[in-house]
Coordinates of C-alpha atoms in Angstrom, one line a residue:
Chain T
X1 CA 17.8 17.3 -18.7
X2 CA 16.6 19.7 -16.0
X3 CA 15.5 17.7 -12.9
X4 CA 13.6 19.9 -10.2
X5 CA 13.4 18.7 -6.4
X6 CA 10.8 16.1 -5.6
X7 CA 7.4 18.1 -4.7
X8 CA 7.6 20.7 -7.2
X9 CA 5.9 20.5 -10.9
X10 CA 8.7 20.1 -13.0
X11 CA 8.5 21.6 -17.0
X12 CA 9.7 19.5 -19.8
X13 CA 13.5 19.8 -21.0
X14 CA 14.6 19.2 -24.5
X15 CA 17.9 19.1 -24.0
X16 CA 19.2 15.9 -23.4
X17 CA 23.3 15.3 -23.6
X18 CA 23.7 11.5 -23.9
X19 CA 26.9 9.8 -24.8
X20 CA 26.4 7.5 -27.6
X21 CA 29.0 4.7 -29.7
X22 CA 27.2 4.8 -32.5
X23 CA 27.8 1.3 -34.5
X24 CA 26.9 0.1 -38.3
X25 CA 23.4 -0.6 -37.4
X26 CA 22.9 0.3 -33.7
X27 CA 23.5 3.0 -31.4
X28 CA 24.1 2.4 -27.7
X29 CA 23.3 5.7 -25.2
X30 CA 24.5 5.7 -21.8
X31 CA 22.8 8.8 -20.1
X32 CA 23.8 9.8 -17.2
X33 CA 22.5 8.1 -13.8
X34 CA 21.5 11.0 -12.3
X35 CA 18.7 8.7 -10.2
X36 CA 21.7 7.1 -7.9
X37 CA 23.5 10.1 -7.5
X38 CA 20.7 11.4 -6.3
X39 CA 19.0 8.8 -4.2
X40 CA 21.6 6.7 -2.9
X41 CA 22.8 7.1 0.5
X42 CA 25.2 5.4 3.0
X43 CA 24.1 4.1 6.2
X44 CA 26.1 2.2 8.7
X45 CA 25.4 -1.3 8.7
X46 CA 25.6 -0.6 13.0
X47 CA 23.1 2.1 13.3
X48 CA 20.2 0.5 14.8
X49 CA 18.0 3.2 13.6
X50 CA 17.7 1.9 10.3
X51 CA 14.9 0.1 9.5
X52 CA 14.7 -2.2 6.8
X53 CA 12.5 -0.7 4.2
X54 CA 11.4 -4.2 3.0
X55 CA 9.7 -5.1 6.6
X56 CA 8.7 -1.3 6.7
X57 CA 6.6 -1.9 4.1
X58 CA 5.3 -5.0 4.6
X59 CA 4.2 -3.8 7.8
X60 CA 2.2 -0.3 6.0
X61 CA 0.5 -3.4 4.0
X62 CA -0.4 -5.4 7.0
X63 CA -2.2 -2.3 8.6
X64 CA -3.7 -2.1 5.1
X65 CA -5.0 -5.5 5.4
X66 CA -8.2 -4.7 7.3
X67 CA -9.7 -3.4 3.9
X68 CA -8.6 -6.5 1.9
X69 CA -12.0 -8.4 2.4
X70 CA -14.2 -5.6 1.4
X71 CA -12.1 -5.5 -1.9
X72 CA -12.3 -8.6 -2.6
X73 CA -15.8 -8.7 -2.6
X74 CA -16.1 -5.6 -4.4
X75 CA -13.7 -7.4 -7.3
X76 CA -16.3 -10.7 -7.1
X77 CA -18.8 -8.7 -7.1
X78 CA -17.6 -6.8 -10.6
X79 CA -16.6 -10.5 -11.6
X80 CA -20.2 -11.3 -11.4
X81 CA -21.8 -8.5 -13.5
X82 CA -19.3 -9.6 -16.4
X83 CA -20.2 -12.9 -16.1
X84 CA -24.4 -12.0 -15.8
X85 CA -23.4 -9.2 -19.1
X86 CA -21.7 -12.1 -21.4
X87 CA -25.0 -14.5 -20.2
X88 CA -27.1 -12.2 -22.1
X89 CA -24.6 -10.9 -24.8
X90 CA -21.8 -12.9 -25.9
X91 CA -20.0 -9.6 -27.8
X92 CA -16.5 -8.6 -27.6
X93 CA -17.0 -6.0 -25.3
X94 CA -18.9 -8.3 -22.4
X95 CA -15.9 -10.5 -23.5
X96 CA -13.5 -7.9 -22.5
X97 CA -15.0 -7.0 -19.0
X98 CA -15.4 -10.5 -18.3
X99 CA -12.0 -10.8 -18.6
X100 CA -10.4 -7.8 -17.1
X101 CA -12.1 -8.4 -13.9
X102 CA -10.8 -12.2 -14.1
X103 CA -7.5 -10.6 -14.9
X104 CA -7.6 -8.0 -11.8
X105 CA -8.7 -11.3 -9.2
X106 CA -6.0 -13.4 -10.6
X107 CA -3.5 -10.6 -9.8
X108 CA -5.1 -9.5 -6.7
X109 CA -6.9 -12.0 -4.5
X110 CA -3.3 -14.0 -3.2
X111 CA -2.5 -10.3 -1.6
X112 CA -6.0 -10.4 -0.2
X113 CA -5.5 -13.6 1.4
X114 CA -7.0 -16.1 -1.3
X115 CA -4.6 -17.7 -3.6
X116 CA -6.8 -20.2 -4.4
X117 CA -9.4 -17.8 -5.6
X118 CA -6.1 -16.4 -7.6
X119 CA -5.8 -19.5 -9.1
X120 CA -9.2 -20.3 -10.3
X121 CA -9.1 -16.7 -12.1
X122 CA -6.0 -17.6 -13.8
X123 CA -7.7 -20.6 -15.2
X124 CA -10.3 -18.5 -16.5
X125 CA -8.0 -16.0 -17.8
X126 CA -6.1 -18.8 -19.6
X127 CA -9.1 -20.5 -21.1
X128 CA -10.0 -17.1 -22.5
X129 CA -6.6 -16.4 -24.0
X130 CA -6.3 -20.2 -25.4
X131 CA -9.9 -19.4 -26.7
X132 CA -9.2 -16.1 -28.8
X133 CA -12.1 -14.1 -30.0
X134 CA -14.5 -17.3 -29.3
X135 CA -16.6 -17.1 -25.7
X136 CA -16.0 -19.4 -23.3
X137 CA -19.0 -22.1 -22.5
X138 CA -20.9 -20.1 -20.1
X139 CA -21.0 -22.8 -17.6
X140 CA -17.7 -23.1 -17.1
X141 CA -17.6 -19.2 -16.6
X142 CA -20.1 -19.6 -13.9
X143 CA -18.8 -22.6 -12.4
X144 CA -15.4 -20.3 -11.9
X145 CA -17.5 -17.4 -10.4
X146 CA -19.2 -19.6 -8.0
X147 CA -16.4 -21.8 -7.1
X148 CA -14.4 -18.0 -6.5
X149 CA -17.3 -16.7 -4.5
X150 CA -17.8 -19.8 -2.5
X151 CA -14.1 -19.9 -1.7
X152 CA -14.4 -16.6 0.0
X153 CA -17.5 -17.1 1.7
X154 CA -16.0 -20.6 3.0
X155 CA -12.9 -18.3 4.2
X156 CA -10.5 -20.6 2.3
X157 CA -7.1 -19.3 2.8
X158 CA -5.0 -21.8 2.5
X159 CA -3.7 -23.8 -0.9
X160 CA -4.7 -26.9 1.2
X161 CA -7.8 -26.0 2.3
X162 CA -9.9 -29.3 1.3
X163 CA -12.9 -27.0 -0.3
X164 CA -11.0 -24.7 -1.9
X165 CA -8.5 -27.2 -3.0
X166 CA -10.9 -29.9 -4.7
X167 CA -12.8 -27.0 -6.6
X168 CA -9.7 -25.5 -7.8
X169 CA -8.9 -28.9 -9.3
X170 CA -12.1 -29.9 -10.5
X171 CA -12.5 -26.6 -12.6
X172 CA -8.8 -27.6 -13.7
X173 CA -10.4 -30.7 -15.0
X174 CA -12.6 -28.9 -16.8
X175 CA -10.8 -26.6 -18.8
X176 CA -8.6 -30.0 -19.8
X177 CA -11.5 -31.3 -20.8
X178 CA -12.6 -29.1 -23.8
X179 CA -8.5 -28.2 -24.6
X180 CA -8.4 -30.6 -27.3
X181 CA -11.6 -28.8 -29.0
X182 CA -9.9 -25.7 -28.6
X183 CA -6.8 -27.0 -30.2
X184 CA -9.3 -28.9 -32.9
X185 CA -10.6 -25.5 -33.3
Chain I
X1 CA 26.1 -0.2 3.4
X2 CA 24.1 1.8 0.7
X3 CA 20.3 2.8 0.7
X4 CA 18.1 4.3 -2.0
X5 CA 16.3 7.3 -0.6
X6 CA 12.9 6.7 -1.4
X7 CA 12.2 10.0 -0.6
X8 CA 14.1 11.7 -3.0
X9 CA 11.8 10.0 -6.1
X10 CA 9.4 11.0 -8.0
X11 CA 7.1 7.7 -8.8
X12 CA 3.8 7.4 -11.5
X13 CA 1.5 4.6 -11.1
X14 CA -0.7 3.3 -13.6
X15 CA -3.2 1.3 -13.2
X16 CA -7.2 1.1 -13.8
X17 CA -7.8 -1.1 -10.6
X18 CA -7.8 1.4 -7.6
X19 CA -7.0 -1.4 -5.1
X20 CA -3.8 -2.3 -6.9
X21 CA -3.0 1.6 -6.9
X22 CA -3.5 1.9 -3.3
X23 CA -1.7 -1.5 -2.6
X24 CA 1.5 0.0 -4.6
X25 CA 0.8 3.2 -3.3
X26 CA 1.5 2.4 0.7
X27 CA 4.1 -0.2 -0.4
X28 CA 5.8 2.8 -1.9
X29 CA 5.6 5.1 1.2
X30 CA 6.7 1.9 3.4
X31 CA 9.7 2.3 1.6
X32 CA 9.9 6.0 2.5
X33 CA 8.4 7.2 -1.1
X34 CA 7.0 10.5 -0.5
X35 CA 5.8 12.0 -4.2
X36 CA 3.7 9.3 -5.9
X37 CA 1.7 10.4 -8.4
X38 CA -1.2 7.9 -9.6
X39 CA -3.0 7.5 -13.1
X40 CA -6.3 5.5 -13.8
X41 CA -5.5 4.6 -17.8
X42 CA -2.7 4.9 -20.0
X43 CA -3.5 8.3 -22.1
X44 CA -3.9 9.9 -18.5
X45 CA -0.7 8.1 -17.0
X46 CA 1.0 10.0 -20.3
X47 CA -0.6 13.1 -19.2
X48 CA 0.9 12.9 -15.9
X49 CA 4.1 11.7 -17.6
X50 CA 4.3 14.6 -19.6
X51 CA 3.3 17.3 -16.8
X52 CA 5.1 15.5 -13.5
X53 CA 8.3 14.3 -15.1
X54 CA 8.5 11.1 -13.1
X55 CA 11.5 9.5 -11.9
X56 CA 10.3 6.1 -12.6
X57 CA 7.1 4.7 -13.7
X58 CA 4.8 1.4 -12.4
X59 CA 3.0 0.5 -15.7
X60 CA -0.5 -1.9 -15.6
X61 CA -0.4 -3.9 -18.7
X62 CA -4.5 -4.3 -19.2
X63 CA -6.2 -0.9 -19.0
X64 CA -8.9 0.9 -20.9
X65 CA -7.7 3.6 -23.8
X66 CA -4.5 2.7 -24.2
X67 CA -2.8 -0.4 -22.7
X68 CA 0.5 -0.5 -20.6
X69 CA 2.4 -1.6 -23.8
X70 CA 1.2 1.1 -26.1
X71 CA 2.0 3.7 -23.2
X72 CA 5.6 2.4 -23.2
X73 CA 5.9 3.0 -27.0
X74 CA 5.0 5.8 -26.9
X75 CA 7.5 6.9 -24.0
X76 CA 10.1 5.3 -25.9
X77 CA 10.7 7.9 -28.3
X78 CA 14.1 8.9 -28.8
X79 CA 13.5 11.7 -30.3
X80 CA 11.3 12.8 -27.2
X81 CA 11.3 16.1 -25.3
X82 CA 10.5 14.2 -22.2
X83 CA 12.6 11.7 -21.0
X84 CA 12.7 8.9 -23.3
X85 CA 14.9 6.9 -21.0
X86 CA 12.8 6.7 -17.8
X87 CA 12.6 3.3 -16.2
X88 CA 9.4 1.3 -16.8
X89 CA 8.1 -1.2 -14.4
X90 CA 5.9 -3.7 -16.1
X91 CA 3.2 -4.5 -13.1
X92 CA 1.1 -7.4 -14.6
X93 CA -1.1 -10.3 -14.0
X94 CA 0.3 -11.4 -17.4
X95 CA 3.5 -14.2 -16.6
X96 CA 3.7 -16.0 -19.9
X97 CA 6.7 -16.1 -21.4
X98 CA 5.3 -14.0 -24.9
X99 CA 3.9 -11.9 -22.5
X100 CA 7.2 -11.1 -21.0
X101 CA 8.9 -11.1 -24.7
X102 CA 6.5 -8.3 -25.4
X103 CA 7.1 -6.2 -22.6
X104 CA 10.5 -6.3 -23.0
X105 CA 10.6 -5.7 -27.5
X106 CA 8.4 -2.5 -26.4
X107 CA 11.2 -1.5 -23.8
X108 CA 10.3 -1.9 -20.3
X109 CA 12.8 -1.6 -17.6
X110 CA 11.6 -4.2 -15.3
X111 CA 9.1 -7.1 -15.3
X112 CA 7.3 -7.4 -12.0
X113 CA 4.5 -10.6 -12.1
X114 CA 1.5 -10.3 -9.7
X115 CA 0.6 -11.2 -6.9
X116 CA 2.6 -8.2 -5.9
X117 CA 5.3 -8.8 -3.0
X118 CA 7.5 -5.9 -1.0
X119 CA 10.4 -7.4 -1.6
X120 CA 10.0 -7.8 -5.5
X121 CA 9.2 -4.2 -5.7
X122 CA 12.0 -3.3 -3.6
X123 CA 14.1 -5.1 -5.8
X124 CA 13.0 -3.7 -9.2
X125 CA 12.6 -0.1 -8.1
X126 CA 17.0 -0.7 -6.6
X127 CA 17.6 -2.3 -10.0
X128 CA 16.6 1.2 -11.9
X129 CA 18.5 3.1 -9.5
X130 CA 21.8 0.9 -9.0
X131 CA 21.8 -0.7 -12.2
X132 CA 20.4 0.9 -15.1
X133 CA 21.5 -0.9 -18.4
X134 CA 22.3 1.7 -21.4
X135 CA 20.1 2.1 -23.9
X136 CA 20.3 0.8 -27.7
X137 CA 18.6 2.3 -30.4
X138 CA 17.9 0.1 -33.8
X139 CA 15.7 0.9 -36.9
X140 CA 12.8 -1.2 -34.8
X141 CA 13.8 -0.8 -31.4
X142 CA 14.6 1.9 -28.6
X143 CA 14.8 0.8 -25.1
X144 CA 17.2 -0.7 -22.4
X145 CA 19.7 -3.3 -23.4
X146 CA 17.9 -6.5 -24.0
X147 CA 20.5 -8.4 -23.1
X148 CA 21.3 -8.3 -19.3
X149 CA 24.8 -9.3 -18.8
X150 CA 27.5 -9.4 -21.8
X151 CA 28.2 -13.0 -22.2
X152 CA 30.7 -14.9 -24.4
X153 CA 28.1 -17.8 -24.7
X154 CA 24.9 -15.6 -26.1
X155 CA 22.5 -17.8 -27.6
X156 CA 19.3 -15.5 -28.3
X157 CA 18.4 -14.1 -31.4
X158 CA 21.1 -11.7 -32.9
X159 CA 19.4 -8.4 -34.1
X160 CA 23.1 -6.6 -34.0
X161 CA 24.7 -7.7 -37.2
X162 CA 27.8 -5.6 -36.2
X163 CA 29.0 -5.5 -33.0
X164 CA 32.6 -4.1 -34.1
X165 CA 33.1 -0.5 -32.9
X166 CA 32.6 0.8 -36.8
X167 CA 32.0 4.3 -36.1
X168 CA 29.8 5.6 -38.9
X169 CA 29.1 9.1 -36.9
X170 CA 30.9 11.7 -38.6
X171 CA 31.3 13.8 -35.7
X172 CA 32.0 10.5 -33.6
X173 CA 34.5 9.5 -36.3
X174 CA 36.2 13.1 -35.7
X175 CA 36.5 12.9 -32.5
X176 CA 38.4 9.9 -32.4
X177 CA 40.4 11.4 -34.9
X178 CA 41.0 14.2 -32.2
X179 CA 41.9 11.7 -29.8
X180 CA 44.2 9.8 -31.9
X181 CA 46.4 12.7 -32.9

């Protein structure tokens, strides 16, 4: 397999050379690990110069950070046209937005700074999956938008922050609430 | 002490959220990345794929088109011109255990549960450069090892009704034969 230097546009390369034990009813490949010969490097523990790439990075993040709160109103904000589409239409497709953009807060709003926020998405992303192809009650939907919105607008950022805290566990409530209709079908 | 050069990869994202691509993005140029090459949905992250020969992907599971999964199967090809046996990271909001079953019987590399963290990355990016595990190819499967670690005390499902070293290869079994003699 050819591998061209980093920063050109490489062309593909059928001819791969893998050893292979080839067994009654498997094959195992080993190819080559051309990534480590390539990219790894020694450094002396002593050189001072090295910076840990970890800390590096967290740091490129930090300076990042300033943008965080306009993103996460910009996810709310496509949180709340799901949840206005699947008021008016109940359809698999309203379905689907509504939960993608539950799915990108419950992934995203910790790194923002609101893992609380995180949390209430996941509920609603769980209630969806445990749900199926059946919609969610919309009040519960919009009790997890607000209750999101409000978390943000309360600057919650804490998991002990009393607010954010008692919602979180009151929309918890909730969802235990209808799980044995859900399970009832 | 040993380092991975960053710069020295080639790295695809793919994700439809742009703030999780730019999030990954400056993570991976904290760690001295260089050439990062980004994709919005899973038939384009294939079209990059095909045209940028990445070094290692960063896969989204939930996208429009085609999903994360069905962009691993149809990397996983072992009959495939481009490199079948590039390392997948599975980035997902998705931590349930079926989830993470999935991911793995399609043939991801790596799992990597959101929030995302510098460290976790880190971590799964070194284990696809230090530690790669070999591949294994059944009549339903093509991907890494599934099994991490070769232990005595296995207690998973077992798929490999043979584990002997039954060469059935003619041209394997001949050139054991060329060895032996």
């Amino acid at each position: 397999m050819r591998e061209p230097p980093v920063g050109q546009v490489p062309t593909a390369d059928p001819g791969f050379d893998v050893p292979a034990d080839v067994y009654a009813d498997h094959v195992v490949l080993r190819p080559p690990n051309r990534l480590k010969a390539r990219a790894v490097r020694h450094v002396d523990p002593k050189d001072s110069s090295e910076v840990d790439p970890v800390r590096r990075a967290e740091h490129a993040l930090d300076l990042l950070s300033h943008e965080f709160d306009l993103w996460m109103n910009a996810e709310i904000d496509a949180l709340e046209a799901a949840r206005l589409a699947t008021a008016k239409r109940r359809d698999a497709g309203s379905l689907a937005d509504l939960y993608r953009a539950a799915h990108d807060l419950r992934g995203q709003a910790a790194t923002f700074g609101f893992p609380l926020a995180g949390e209430i998405a996941d509920g609603l992303c769980d209630l969806m999956d445990a749900l199926g192809d059946r919609p969610p009650p919309q009040p519960l939907v919009d009790h997890h938008v607000e209750a999101i919105r409000a978390i943000v607008r309360e600057g919650a950022r804490d998991r002990d922050h009393p607010l954010g805290a008692a919602l979180a566990a009151g929309l918890a409530e909730m969802r235990d609430a209808i799980a044995p209709r859900i399970d009832g079908q | 002490m040993i380092r991975v050069d960053f710069s020295k990869l080639r790295i695809l994202i793919v994700d439809d959220n742009a703030h999780m691509r730019r999030i990954v993005r400056t993570l991976l140029h904290g760690f001295g990345a260089r050439e990062v090459h980004e994709a919005e949905d899973g038939a384009s992250g294939l079209e990059v794929f095909t045209s940028h020969l990445p070094d290692i992907l960063i896969v989204d599971w939930a996208m429009p088109i085609f999903d994360g999964i069905e962009l691993v199967s149809m990397i996983r090809r072992p009959d495939s011109v481009v490199n079948p046996y590039v390392p997948i990271i599975m980035l997902t909001g998705h931590s349930e255990k079926s989830r993470v079953m999935r991911a793995r019987d399609a043939g991801v590399t790596e799992f990597l549960c959101k929030p995302i963290s510098a460290k976790a990355l880190h971590q799964r990016v070194l284990n696809c450069v230090l530690n790669p595990r070999p591949f294994v190819k059944t009549k339903d499967y093509f991907g890494p090892d599934r099994r991490r670690s070769q232990s005595a005390s296995y207690t998973g499902p077992e798929r490999r009704t043979n584990d002997d070293a039954i060469v059935v290869d003619p041209s394997a079994e001949r050139l054991r034969e060329s060895v032996r003699y």
